[in-house]
Short mmCIF file of C-alpha atoms and ligand atoms in Angstrom, two decimals:
data_model
loop_
_atom_site.label_atom_id
_atom_site.label_comp_id
_atom_site.label_asym_id
_atom_site.label_seq_id
_atom_site.Cartn_x
_atom_site.Cartn_y
_atom_site.Cartn_z
CA UNK A 1 -11.29 -18.57 -1.30
CA UNK A 2 -12.00 -15.14 0.17
CA UNK A 3 -13.03 -12.30 -2.06
CA UNK A 4 -10.15 -10.19 -3.39
CA UNK A 5 -9.31 -6.95 -1.64
CA UNK A 6 -8.09 -4.34 -4.10
CA UNK A 7 -5.80 -1.64 -2.72
CA UNK A 8 -5.18 1.42 -4.85
CA UNK A 9 -1.85 3.18 -4.36
CA UNK A 10 -2.95 6.31 -6.12
CA UNK A 11 0.00 8.64 -5.83
CA UNK A 12 3.19 7.36 -4.17
CA UNK A 13 6.13 9.62 -3.45
CA UNK A 14 8.35 9.11 -6.48
CA UNK A 15 6.15 9.04 -9.58
CA UNK A 16 5.47 12.42 -11.25
CA UNK A 17 3.26 14.07 -13.84
CA UNK A 18 6.20 13.66 -16.23
CA UNK A 19 5.64 9.90 -15.98
CA UNK A 20 1.87 10.27 -16.38
CA UNK A 21 -0.02 13.61 -16.34
CA UNK A 22 -2.83 11.96 -14.33
CA UNK A 23 -0.60 11.49 -11.25
CA UNK A 24 -2.40 13.50 -8.53
CA UNK A 25 -0.72 16.27 -6.50
CA UNK A 26 -3.42 18.66 -5.23
CA UNK A 27 -5.97 17.74 -2.58
CA UNK A 28 -8.71 17.79 -5.21
CA UNK A 29 -6.70 15.62 -7.62
CA UNK A 30 -5.93 13.13 -4.84
CA UNK A 31 -9.60 12.91 -3.83
CA UNK A 32 -10.69 12.48 -7.46
CA UNK A 33 -8.15 9.71 -8.06
CA UNK A 34 -9.21 7.96 -4.85
CA UNK A 35 -12.82 8.18 -6.03
CA UNK A 36 -12.01 6.75 -9.46
CA UNK A 37 -10.32 3.78 -7.76
CA UNK A 38 -13.12 3.31 -5.21
CA UNK A 39 -15.81 3.36 -7.90
CA UNK A 40 -13.91 0.69 -9.80
CA UNK A 41 -13.71 -1.61 -6.77
CA UNK A 42 -10.84 -0.52 -4.52
CA UNK A 43 -11.67 -0.92 -0.84
CA UNK A 44 -8.31 0.36 0.46
CA UNK A 45 -6.55 3.57 -0.55
CA UNK A 46 -2.82 3.42 0.20
CA UNK A 47 -2.13 7.09 0.68
CA UNK A 48 0.88 9.31 0.12
CA UNK A 49 0.30 13.03 -0.22
CA UNK A 50 2.03 15.84 -2.07
CA UNK A 51 2.19 19.60 -1.97
CA UNK A 52 0.62 21.29 -5.00
CA UNK A 53 4.00 21.35 -6.82
CA UNK A 54 4.31 17.56 -6.46
CA UNK A 55 6.80 17.51 -3.56
CA UNK A 56 6.06 14.49 -1.33
CA UNK A 57 5.24 15.33 2.28
CA UNK A 58 4.17 13.50 5.44
CA UNK A 59 2.75 16.71 6.90
CA UNK A 60 -0.15 15.76 9.16
CA UNK A 61 -2.25 18.76 8.10
CA UNK A 62 -1.93 17.86 4.44
CA UNK A 63 -2.91 14.26 5.25
CA UNK A 64 -5.89 15.51 7.23
CA UNK A 65 -7.06 17.67 4.33
CA UNK A 66 -6.68 14.84 1.83
CA UNK A 67 -8.38 12.27 4.07
CA UNK A 68 -11.33 14.64 4.60
CA UNK A 69 -11.66 15.19 0.87
CA UNK A 70 -11.43 11.44 0.16
CA UNK A 71 -14.00 10.64 2.89
CA UNK A 72 -16.52 13.00 1.30
CA UNK A 73 -16.42 11.03 -1.94
CA UNK A 74 -15.70 7.54 -0.59
CA UNK A 75 -17.46 7.39 2.79
CA UNK A 76 -16.59 3.79 3.70
CA UNK A 77 -13.21 3.24 2.03
CA UNK A 78 -10.29 2.10 4.22
CA UNK A 79 -7.59 4.75 4.19
CA UNK A 80 -4.09 3.43 4.75
CA UNK A 81 -1.52 6.21 5.07
CA UNK A 82 2.08 5.46 4.24
CA UNK A 83 4.63 5.65 7.03
CA UNK A 84 7.35 5.04 4.45
CA UNK A 85 7.00 8.51 3.01
CA UNK A 86 9.91 9.31 0.72
CA UNK A 87 13.57 8.25 0.92
CA UNK A 88 15.52 10.43 3.39
CA UNK A 89 12.69 11.46 5.73
CA UNK A 90 13.17 11.11 9.50
CA UNK A 91 11.18 8.62 11.58
CA UNK A 92 8.95 11.17 13.27
CA UNK A 93 8.39 12.94 9.97
CA UNK A 94 7.27 9.65 8.42
CA UNK A 95 5.04 8.74 11.35
CA UNK A 96 2.99 11.96 11.35
CA UNK A 97 -0.17 10.57 9.68
CA UNK A 98 -0.69 8.02 12.48
CA UNK A 99 -1.67 10.98 14.69
CA UNK A 100 -4.95 10.86 12.75
CA UNK A 101 -5.62 7.30 14.04
CA UNK A 102 -6.22 5.65 10.67
CA UNK A 103 -7.49 2.06 10.63
CA UNK A 104 -4.31 0.89 8.89
CA UNK A 105 -0.85 2.21 8.01
CA UNK A 106 2.16 0.69 6.31
CA UNK A 107 5.03 -0.76 8.36
CA UNK A 108 8.14 -1.23 6.21
CA UNK A 109 10.15 -4.17 7.51
CA UNK A 110 13.64 -3.70 6.11
CA UNK A 111 16.20 -1.55 4.36
CA UNK A 112 16.74 -1.74 0.63
CA UNK A 113 18.30 0.02 -2.30
CA UNK A 114 15.70 2.08 -4.08
CA UNK A 115 17.29 2.86 -7.44
CA UNK A 116 20.37 4.98 -8.16
CA UNK A 117 21.95 6.16 -4.90
CA UNK A 118 18.71 5.99 -2.92
CA UNK A 119 18.48 3.72 0.10
CA UNK A 120 15.14 3.26 1.88
CA UNK A 121 16.27 2.86 5.49
CA UNK A 122 14.30 0.77 8.01
CA UNK A 123 16.63 -0.59 10.69
CA UNK A 124 15.44 -3.15 13.24
CA UNK A 125 15.15 -0.45 15.92
CA UNK A 126 13.19 1.81 13.58
CA UNK A 127 10.75 -0.99 12.77
CA UNK A 128 10.30 -1.68 16.51
CA UNK A 129 9.65 2.03 17.12
CA UNK A 130 7.09 2.24 14.30
CA UNK A 131 5.45 -1.03 15.40
CA UNK A 132 5.08 0.16 19.01
CA UNK A 133 3.55 3.46 17.93
CA UNK A 134 0.97 1.59 15.83
CA UNK A 135 0.09 -0.85 18.64
CA UNK A 136 -0.41 2.09 21.05
CA UNK A 137 -3.01 3.54 18.68
CA UNK A 138 -4.67 0.29 17.65
CA UNK A 139 -3.61 0.72 14.00
CA UNK A 140 -3.38 -2.45 11.88
CA UNK A 141 -0.05 -2.44 10.04
CA UNK A 142 0.26 -3.51 6.45
CA UNK A 143 3.66 -5.17 6.74
CA UNK A 144 5.42 -3.96 3.62
CA UNK A 145 8.23 -6.25 2.47
CA UNK A 146 10.52 -5.86 -0.50
CA UNK A 147 12.40 -9.12 -0.04
CA UNK A 148 12.15 -12.46 1.77
CA UNK A 149 14.47 -11.42 4.63
CA UNK A 150 11.97 -8.73 5.54
CA UNK A 151 9.31 -11.40 6.11
CA UNK A 152 11.72 -13.08 8.53
CA UNK A 153 12.29 -9.75 10.29
CA UNK A 154 8.51 -9.27 10.66
CA UNK A 155 8.13 -12.81 12.04
CA UNK A 156 10.86 -12.15 14.64
CA UNK A 157 9.35 -8.82 15.68
CA UNK A 158 5.88 -10.35 15.83
CA UNK A 159 7.19 -13.00 18.26
CA UNK A 160 8.71 -10.21 20.38
CA UNK A 161 5.39 -8.30 20.46
CA UNK A 162 6.21 -5.39 18.16
CA UNK A 163 3.66 -6.49 15.54
CA UNK A 164 0.35 -8.15 16.36
CA UNK A 165 -0.71 -11.46 14.87
CA UNK A 166 -2.26 -12.27 12.41
CA UNK A 167 -0.09 -10.11 10.18
CA UNK A 168 -1.19 -8.71 6.87
CA UNK A 169 1.68 -8.47 4.37
CA UNK A 170 2.21 -6.44 1.23
CA UNK A 171 4.76 -8.09 -1.07
CA UNK A 172 6.29 -5.37 -3.23
CA UNK A 173 7.81 -7.22 -6.18
CA UNK A 174 10.24 -5.82 -8.69
CA UNK A 175 11.77 -2.82 -6.90
CA UNK A 176 15.26 -2.20 -8.24
CA UNK A 177 17.02 -3.40 -5.06
CA UNK A 178 14.39 -5.83 -3.75
CA UNK A 179 13.14 -9.23 -4.86
CA UNK A 180 12.34 -9.46 -8.58
CA UNK A 181 8.89 -10.11 -9.98
CA UNK A 182 9.14 -13.64 -11.35
CA UNK A 183 6.39 -16.14 -10.53
CA UNK A 184 8.75 -18.29 -8.45
CA UNK A 185 9.63 -15.21 -6.34
CA UNK A 186 6.00 -14.62 -5.43
CA UNK A 187 5.37 -18.29 -4.67
CA UNK A 188 8.44 -18.22 -2.39
CA UNK A 189 7.14 -15.12 -0.58
CA UNK A 190 3.59 -16.50 -0.22
CA UNK A 191 4.93 -19.79 1.19
CA UNK A 192 7.13 -17.94 3.71
CA UNK A 193 4.51 -16.15 5.80
CA UNK A 194 3.05 -17.61 9.00
CA UNK A 195 -0.19 -19.57 8.81
CA UNK A 196 -3.20 -17.35 9.39
CA UNK A 197 -1.54 -14.31 7.78
CA UNK A 198 -3.04 -12.55 4.79
CA UNK A 199 -1.14 -10.96 1.92
CA UNK A 200 -1.54 -8.56 -0.90
CA UNK A 201 0.83 -8.25 -3.85
CA UNK A 202 2.15 -5.19 -5.65
CA UNK A 203 4.29 -5.41 -8.77
CA UNK A 204 6.40 -2.52 -9.97
CA UNK A 205 6.19 -1.40 -13.61
CA UNK A 206 5.54 -4.20 -16.04
CA UNK A 207 5.43 -6.71 -13.15
CA UNK A 208 2.15 -5.25 -11.92
CA UNK A 209 -0.45 -7.29 -13.78
CA UNK A 210 1.47 -10.61 -13.92
CA UNK A 211 2.12 -10.40 -10.16
CA UNK A 212 -1.44 -9.51 -9.18
CA UNK A 213 -2.80 -12.28 -11.41
CA UNK A 214 -0.63 -14.83 -9.66
CA UNK A 215 -1.58 -13.37 -6.28
CA UNK A 216 -5.26 -13.90 -7.08
CA UNK A 217 -4.53 -17.52 -8.02
CA UNK A 218 -2.55 -18.05 -4.80
CA UNK A 219 -5.41 -16.76 -2.64
CA UNK A 220 -3.86 -13.34 -2.01
CA UNK A 221 -5.11 -9.82 -2.49
CA UNK A 222 -3.84 -7.16 -4.90
CA UNK A 223 -2.51 -3.63 -5.07
CA UNK A 224 -2.46 -1.50 -8.20
CA UNK A 225 -1.99 2.20 -8.85
CA UNK A 226 0.27 4.95 -10.07
CA UNK A 227 2.71 4.48 -7.17
CA UNK A 228 3.67 1.13 -8.70
CA UNK A 229 2.84 1.49 -12.40
CA UNK A 230 1.41 4.15 -14.71
CA UNK A 231 0.61 1.93 -17.73
CA UNK A 232 -2.64 0.15 -18.48
CA UNK A 233 -0.90 -2.05 -21.05
CA UNK A 234 2.37 -1.91 -22.98
CA UNK A 235 2.91 1.71 -24.09
CA UNK A 236 -0.60 2.83 -23.06
CA UNK A 237 -0.72 5.24 -20.13
CA UNK A 238 -3.62 4.71 -17.71
CA UNK A 239 -5.98 7.70 -17.70
CA UNK A 240 -6.73 7.20 -14.01
CA UNK A 241 -6.10 4.86 -11.11
CA UNK A 242 -9.67 3.72 -11.72
CA UNK A 243 -8.63 2.18 -15.03
CA UNK A 244 -5.94 0.12 -13.29
CA UNK A 245 -8.39 -1.00 -10.59
CA UNK A 246 -10.99 -1.88 -13.24
CA UNK A 247 -8.47 -4.14 -14.97
CA UNK A 248 -7.52 -5.81 -11.66
CA UNK A 249 -11.21 -6.38 -10.83
CA UNK A 250 -11.79 -7.84 -14.30
CA UNK A 251 -8.89 -10.28 -13.89
CA UNK A 252 -10.14 -11.33 -10.44
CA UNK A 253 -13.65 -12.03 -11.72
CA UNK A 254 -12.34 -13.91 -14.76
CA UNK A 255 -10.38 -16.10 -12.36
CA UNK A 256 -13.46 -16.80 -10.26
CA UNK A 257 -12.93 -14.44 -7.34
CA UNK A 258 -15.31 -11.60 -6.57
CA UNK A 259 -14.08 -8.22 -5.39
CA UNK A 260 -14.46 -7.37 -1.69
CA UNK A 261 -16.42 -4.33 -0.60
CA UNK A 262 -14.85 -2.16 2.12
CA UNK A 263 -17.05 -3.89 4.73
CA UNK A 264 -15.90 -7.31 3.50
CA UNK A 265 -12.28 -6.14 3.45
CA UNK A 266 -12.61 -5.06 7.08
CA UNK A 267 -13.93 -8.51 7.97
CA UNK A 268 -11.12 -10.32 6.10
CA UNK A 269 -8.46 -8.14 7.75
CA UNK A 270 -9.96 -8.27 11.25
CA UNK A 271 -10.66 -4.54 11.35
CA UNK A 272 -13.59 -3.22 13.35
CA UNK A 273 -16.71 -2.55 11.27
CA UNK A 274 -17.17 1.10 10.39
CA UNK A 275 -18.81 3.21 13.13
CA UNK A 276 -18.64 0.36 15.66
N1 KMH B 301 8.22 5.77 -1.09
C1 KMH B 301 9.00 4.67 -0.65
C2 KMH B 301 10.36 5.14 -0.24
C3 KMH B 301 5.35 2.84 2.10
O1 KMH B 301 4.48 3.50 1.58
O2 KMH B 301 5.29 2.44 3.26
C4 KMH B 301 8.40 3.95 0.48
C5 KMH B 301 7.02 3.50 0.36
C6 KMH B 301 6.61 2.51 1.35
O3 KMH B 301 6.25 3.90 -0.49
ZN1 ZN B 302 3.76 3.71 -0.48
#
């Protein structure tokens, strides 16, 4: 089996310092959290950014500042901006960070309830629009799916040329409105993607560590971080994203899979080597 790629989703758009005081908002906090994750073994940083008061933003200048600050501390890490942003943002608002030509970016492949009255909207035409913009710029999408039907949508749009093959999926398990985070759900998702695809798994809240453990066993990759979960174990807040990554790396090694470096992650995902 390939080595395990660990993605750290260090900040997200919804989680706040009220949930965990270590959630980063400022450029410096975001860079420090990325560094803690990188040092612990993360080769991809899934990036949302905030203004200093914690408000989520897709502002390209703020992304540029954060990416520069992360690059200084983590020279070879893969930075994967979110194009999901926060619920309610417009398409072009969400797409701003792709102007910076990152190696990867997320491509959300369906609409779902997102807790309370929130609906995260990704219509078929929106997904096509986002997919085309990423192809134009040579950006590898991480196909983010919150339910099985979204895998089917991605497969259809891949056939039509809106997403390049082989696809790399992120299964987000346990969102209140998406597929739940039971083992059989993840097996179902993993068995539903086209041959030759790769996948990573994220589990929300208490699903995080059970889901990533199963993902490692199934030959997948893993995502951990404050965007998905702020606890290291039951009732114990993680002091940093690095602590969550450390635990993921420990589980991977215990299960006989080594952790991929950024260079190895690029090879597994078919990304160009750095500075090529
Ligand atoms: N914040 C969520 C509404 C992504 O990054 O692409 C969407 C999200 C997905 O986090
Ligand atoms: Zn995200």
